[in-house]
Tab-separated table of C-alpha atoms in Angstrom:
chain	number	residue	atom	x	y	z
A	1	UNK	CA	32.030	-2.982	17.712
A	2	UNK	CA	31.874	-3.886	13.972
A	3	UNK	CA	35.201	-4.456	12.064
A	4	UNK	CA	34.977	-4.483	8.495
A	5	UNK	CA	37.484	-4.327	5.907
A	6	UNK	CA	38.134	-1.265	3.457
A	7	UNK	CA	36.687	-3.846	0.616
A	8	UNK	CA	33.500	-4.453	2.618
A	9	UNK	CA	33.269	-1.313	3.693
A	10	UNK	CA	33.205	-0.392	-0.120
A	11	UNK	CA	31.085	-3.437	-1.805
A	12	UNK	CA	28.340	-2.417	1.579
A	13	UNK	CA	28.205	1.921	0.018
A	14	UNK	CA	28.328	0.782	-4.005
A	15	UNK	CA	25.542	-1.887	-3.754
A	16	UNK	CA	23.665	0.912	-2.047
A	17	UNK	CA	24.717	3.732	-4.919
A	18	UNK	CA	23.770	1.038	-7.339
A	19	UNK	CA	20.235	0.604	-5.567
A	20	UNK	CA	19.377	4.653	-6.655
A	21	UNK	CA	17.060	5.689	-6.544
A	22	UNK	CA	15.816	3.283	-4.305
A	23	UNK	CA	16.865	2.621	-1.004
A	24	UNK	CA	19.314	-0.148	-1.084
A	25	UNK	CA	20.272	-3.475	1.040
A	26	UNK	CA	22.029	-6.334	2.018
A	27	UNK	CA	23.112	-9.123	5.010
A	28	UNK	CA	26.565	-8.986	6.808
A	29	UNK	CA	27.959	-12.702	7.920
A	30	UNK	CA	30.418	-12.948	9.898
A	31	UNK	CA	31.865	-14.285	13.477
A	32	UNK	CA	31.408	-12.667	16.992
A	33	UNK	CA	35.051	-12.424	19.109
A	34	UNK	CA	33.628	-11.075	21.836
A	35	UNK	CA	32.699	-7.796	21.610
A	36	UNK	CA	33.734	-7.541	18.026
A	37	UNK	CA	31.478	-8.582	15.675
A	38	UNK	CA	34.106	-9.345	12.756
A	39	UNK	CA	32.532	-8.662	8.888
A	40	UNK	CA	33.230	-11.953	6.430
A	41	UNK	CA	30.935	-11.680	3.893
A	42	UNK	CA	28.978	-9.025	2.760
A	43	UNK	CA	25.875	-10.117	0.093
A	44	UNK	CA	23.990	-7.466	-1.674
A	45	UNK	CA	20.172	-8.054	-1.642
A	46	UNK	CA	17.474	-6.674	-4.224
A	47	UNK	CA	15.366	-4.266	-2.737
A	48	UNK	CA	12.126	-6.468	-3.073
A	49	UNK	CA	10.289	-2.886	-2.168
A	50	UNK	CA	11.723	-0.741	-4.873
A	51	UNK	CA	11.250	2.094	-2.738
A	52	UNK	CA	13.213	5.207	-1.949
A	53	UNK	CA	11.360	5.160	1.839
A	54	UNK	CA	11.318	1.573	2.241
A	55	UNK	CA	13.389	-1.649	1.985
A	56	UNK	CA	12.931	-5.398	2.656
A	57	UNK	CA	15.614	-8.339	1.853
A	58	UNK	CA	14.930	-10.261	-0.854
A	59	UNK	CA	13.356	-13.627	1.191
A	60	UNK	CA	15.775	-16.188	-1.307
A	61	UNK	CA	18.309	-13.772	-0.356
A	62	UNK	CA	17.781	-14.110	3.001
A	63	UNK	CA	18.064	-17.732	3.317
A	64	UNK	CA	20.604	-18.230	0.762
A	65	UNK	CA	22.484	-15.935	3.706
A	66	UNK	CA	21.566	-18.120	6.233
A	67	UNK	CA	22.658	-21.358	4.656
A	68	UNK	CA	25.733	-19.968	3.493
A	69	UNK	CA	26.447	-18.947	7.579
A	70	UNK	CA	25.334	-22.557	8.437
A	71	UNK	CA	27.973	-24.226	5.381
A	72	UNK	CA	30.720	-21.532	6.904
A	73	UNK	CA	30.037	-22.291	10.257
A	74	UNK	CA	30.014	-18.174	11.016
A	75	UNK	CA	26.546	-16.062	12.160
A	76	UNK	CA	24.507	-13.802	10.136
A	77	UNK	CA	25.590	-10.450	11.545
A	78	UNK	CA	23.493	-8.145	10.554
A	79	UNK	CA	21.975	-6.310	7.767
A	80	UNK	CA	22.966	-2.862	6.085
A	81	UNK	CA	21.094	-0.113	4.372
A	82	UNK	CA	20.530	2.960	2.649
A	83	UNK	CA	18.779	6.683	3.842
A	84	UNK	CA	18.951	7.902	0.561
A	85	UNK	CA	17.738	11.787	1.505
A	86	UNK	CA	18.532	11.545	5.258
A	87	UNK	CA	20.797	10.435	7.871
A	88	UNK	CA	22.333	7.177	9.025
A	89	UNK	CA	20.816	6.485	11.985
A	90	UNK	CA	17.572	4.151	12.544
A	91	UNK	CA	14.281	5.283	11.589
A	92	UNK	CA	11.025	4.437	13.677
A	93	UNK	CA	10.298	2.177	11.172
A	94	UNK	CA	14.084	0.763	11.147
A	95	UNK	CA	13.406	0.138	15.216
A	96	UNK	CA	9.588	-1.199	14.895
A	97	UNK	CA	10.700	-4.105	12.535
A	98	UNK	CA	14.519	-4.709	14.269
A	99	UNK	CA	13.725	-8.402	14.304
A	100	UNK	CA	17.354	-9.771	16.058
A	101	UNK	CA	18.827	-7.964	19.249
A	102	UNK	CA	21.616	-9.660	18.528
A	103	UNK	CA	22.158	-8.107	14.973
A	104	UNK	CA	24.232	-5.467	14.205
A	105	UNK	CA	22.146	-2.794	11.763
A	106	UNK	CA	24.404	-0.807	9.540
A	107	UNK	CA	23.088	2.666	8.460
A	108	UNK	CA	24.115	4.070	5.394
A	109	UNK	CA	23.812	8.108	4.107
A	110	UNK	CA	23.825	8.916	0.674
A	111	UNK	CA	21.903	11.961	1.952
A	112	UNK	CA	25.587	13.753	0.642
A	113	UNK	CA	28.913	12.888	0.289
A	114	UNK	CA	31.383	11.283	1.898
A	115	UNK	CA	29.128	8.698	2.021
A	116	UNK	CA	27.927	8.171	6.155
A	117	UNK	CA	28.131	4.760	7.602
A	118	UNK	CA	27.264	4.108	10.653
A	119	UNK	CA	26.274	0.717	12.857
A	120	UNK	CA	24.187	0.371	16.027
A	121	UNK	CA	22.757	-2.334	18.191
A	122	UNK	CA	18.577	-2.117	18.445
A	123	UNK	CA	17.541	-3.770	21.826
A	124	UNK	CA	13.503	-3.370	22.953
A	125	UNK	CA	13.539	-0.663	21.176
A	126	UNK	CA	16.122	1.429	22.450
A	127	UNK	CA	19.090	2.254	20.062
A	128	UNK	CA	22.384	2.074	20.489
A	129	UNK	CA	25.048	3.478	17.886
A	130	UNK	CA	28.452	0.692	17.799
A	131	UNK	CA	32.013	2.018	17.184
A	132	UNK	CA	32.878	0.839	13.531
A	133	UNK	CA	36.329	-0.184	12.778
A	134	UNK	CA	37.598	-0.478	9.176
A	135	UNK	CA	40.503	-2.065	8.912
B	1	UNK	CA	-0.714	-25.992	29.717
B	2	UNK	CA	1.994	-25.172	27.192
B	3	UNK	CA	3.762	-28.184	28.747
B	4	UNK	CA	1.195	-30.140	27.707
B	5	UNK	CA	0.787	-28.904	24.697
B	6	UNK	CA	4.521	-29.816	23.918
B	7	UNK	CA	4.023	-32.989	25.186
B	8	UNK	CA	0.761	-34.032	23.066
B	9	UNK	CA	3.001	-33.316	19.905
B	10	UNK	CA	5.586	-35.070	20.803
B	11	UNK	CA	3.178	-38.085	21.419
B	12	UNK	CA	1.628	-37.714	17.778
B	13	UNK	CA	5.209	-37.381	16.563
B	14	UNK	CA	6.433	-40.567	17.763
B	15	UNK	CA	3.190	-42.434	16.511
B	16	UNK	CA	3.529	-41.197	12.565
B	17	UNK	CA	5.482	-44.368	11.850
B	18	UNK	CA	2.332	-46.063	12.561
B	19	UNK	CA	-0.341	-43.847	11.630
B	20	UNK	CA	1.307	-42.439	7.947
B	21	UNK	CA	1.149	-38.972	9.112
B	22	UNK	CA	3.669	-36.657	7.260
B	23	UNK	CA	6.372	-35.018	9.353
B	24	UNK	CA	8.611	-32.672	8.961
B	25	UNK	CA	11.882	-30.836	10.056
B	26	UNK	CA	11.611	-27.305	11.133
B	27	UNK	CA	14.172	-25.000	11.444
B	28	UNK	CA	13.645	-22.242	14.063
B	29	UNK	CA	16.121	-18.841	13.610
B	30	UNK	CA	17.814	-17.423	16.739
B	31	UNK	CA	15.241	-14.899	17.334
B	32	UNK	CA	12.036	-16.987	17.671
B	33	UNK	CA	14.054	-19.951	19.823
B	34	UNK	CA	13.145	-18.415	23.417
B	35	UNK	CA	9.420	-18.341	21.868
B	36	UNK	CA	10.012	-22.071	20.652
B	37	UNK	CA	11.299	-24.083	23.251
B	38	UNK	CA	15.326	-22.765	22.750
B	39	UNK	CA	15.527	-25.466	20.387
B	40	UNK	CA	17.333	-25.127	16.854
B	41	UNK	CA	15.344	-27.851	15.188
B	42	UNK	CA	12.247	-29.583	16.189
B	43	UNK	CA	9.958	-32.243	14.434
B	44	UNK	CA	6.265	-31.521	13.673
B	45	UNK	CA	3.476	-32.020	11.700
B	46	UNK	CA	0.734	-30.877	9.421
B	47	UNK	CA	-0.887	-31.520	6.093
B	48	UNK	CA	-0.192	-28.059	5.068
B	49	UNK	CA	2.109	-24.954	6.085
B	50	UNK	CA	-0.885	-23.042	7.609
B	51	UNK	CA	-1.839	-26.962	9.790
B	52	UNK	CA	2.356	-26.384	10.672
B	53	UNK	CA	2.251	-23.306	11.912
B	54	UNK	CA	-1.379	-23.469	13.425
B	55	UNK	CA	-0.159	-26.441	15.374
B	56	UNK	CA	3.029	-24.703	17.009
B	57	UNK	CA	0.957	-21.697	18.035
B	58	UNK	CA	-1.327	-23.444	20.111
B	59	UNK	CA	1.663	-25.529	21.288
B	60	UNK	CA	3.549	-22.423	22.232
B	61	UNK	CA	1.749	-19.453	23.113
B	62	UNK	CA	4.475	-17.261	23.118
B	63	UNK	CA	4.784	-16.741	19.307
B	64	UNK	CA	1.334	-16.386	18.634
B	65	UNK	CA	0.703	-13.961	15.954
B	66	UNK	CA	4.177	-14.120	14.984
B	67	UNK	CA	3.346	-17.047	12.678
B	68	UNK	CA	-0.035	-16.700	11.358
B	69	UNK	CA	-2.937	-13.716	11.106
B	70	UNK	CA	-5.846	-13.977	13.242
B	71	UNK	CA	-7.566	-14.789	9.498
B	72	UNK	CA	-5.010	-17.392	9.484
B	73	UNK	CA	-3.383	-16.337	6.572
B	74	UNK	CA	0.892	-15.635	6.753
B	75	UNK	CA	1.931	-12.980	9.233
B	76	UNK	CA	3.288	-10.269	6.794
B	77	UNK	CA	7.066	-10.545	8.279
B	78	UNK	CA	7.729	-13.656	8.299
B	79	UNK	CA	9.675	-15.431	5.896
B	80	UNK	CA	8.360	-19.823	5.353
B	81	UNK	CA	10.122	-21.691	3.148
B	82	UNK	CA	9.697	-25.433	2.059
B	83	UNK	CA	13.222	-26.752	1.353
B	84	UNK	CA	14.421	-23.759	-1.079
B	85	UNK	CA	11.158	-22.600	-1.549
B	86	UNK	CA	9.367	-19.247	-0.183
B	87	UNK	CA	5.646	-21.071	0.353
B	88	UNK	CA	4.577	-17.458	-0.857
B	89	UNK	CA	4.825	-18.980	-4.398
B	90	UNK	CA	3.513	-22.572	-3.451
B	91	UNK	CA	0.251	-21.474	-2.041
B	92	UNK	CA	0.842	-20.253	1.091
B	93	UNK	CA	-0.948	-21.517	4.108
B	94	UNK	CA	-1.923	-24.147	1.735
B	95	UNK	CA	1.445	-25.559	0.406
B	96	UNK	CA	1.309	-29.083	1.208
B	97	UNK	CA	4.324	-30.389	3.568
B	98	UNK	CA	5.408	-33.816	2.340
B	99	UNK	CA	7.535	-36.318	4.715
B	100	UNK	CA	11.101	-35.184	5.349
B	101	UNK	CA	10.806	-31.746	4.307
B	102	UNK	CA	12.642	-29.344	5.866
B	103	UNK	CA	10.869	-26.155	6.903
B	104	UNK	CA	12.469	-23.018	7.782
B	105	UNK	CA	11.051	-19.565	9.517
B	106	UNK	CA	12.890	-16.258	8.529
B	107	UNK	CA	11.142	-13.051	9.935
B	108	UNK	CA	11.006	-10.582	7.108
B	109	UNK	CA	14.793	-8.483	7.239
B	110	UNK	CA	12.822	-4.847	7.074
B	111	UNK	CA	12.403	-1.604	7.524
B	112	UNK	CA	13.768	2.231	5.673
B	113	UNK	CA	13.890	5.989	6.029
B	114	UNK	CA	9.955	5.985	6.503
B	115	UNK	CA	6.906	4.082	6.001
């Protein structure tokens, strides 16, 4: 389960609007309490691809994220993107490079509005869609 | 043989003081640390990043091709850095490690509607 506030939930579909129309991106930190995986931080990331099909975290990004988790003491969560012409749910691509079965991949649609977002777990493949609460 | 493997680094780690050999501090993320030993941080050694990561593929079989190319140039998804800095811009399997520096793998975050 991923529980985010509204705010996140917000920052997490504008930096992906903002992105268009490339597909946009960013890391989630955050703490694990049990089965919730509980949203802290979310930090946008450029799309170093600048691709409507593709997307890859900005590498500086990515370990400014990872020091900022080690200063705070919290976990890197996860990481969210943007379908921008389909739906939220992991691509064969998204699955093939799922690096962390620990991470929680949020999925966002901008395919057409509201706005779709949706998390799920991605273990040896196999995928596995998380309730997400926004609190 | 991996055991050994492990073991002949940490015997050329302990003898840098004496011999001048550079070492350095490497930070391995969650995901590679069953590959690595389960170990958050190890020491090691090398002249250069590609020497590094050469070094800890023979040591541990397990993450072979995860590091380097069989050309031996940077696997494509993974991150290096140097301190702050992606080796991408400091010549990659080239950039130089110095004594004390802190080295830290990232796999490439990655991935989108389709390839």
């Amino acid at each position: 389960m991923l529980v985010l506030n509204e705010q996140q939930r917000d920052a997490i579909v504008a930096t992906c609007i903002r992105a268009l129309p490339d597909e946009g991106c960013g890391i989630l930190l955050g703490v694990n309490d049990g089965d919730r995986a509980i949203v802290r931080h979310v930090m946008a990331s450029e799309n170093v691809l600048h691709s409507a099909k593709v997307y890859e975290i900005d590498p500086k990004m990515l370990l400014r994220a990872y020091r900022r988790a080690d200063d705070e003491v919290i976990d890197v969560l996860g990481v969210f993107h943007s379908h921008t012409h389909s739906e939220a749910y992991p691509s064969p691509t998204d699955v093939a490079q799922a690096p962390d079965p620990q991470w929680h991949y949020v999925l966002v649609s901008l395919r057409a509005l509201p706005t779709q977002l949706r998390s799920f777990r991605i273990v040896d493949d196999a995928v596995d869609e998380e309730e997400v609460v926004v609190s | 043989m991996a055991a050994g493997a492990k073991v002949d680094v940490v015997s050329r780690v302990l003898d840098q003081s004496e011999s001048g050999i550079m070492t350095a501090v490497l930070r391995v993320p969650t995901v590679l640390r069953p590959a690595l030993g389960g170990v958050a941080t190890m020491q090691v050694e090398g002249a250069t990043i590609g020497g590094v990561l050469s070094e800890l593929s023979d040591a541990y079989p397990a993450v072979k091709g995860q590091l380097l190319n069989d050309d031996g140039t940077l696997h494509r998804f993974l991150n290096v850095y140097i301190n702050d800095d992606d080796v991408r811009y400091l010549g990659g399997v080239n950039a130089p490690v110095a004594n004390d520096d802190e080295i830290t793998l990232l796999p490439a975050v990655a991935g989108g509607a389709s390839g």
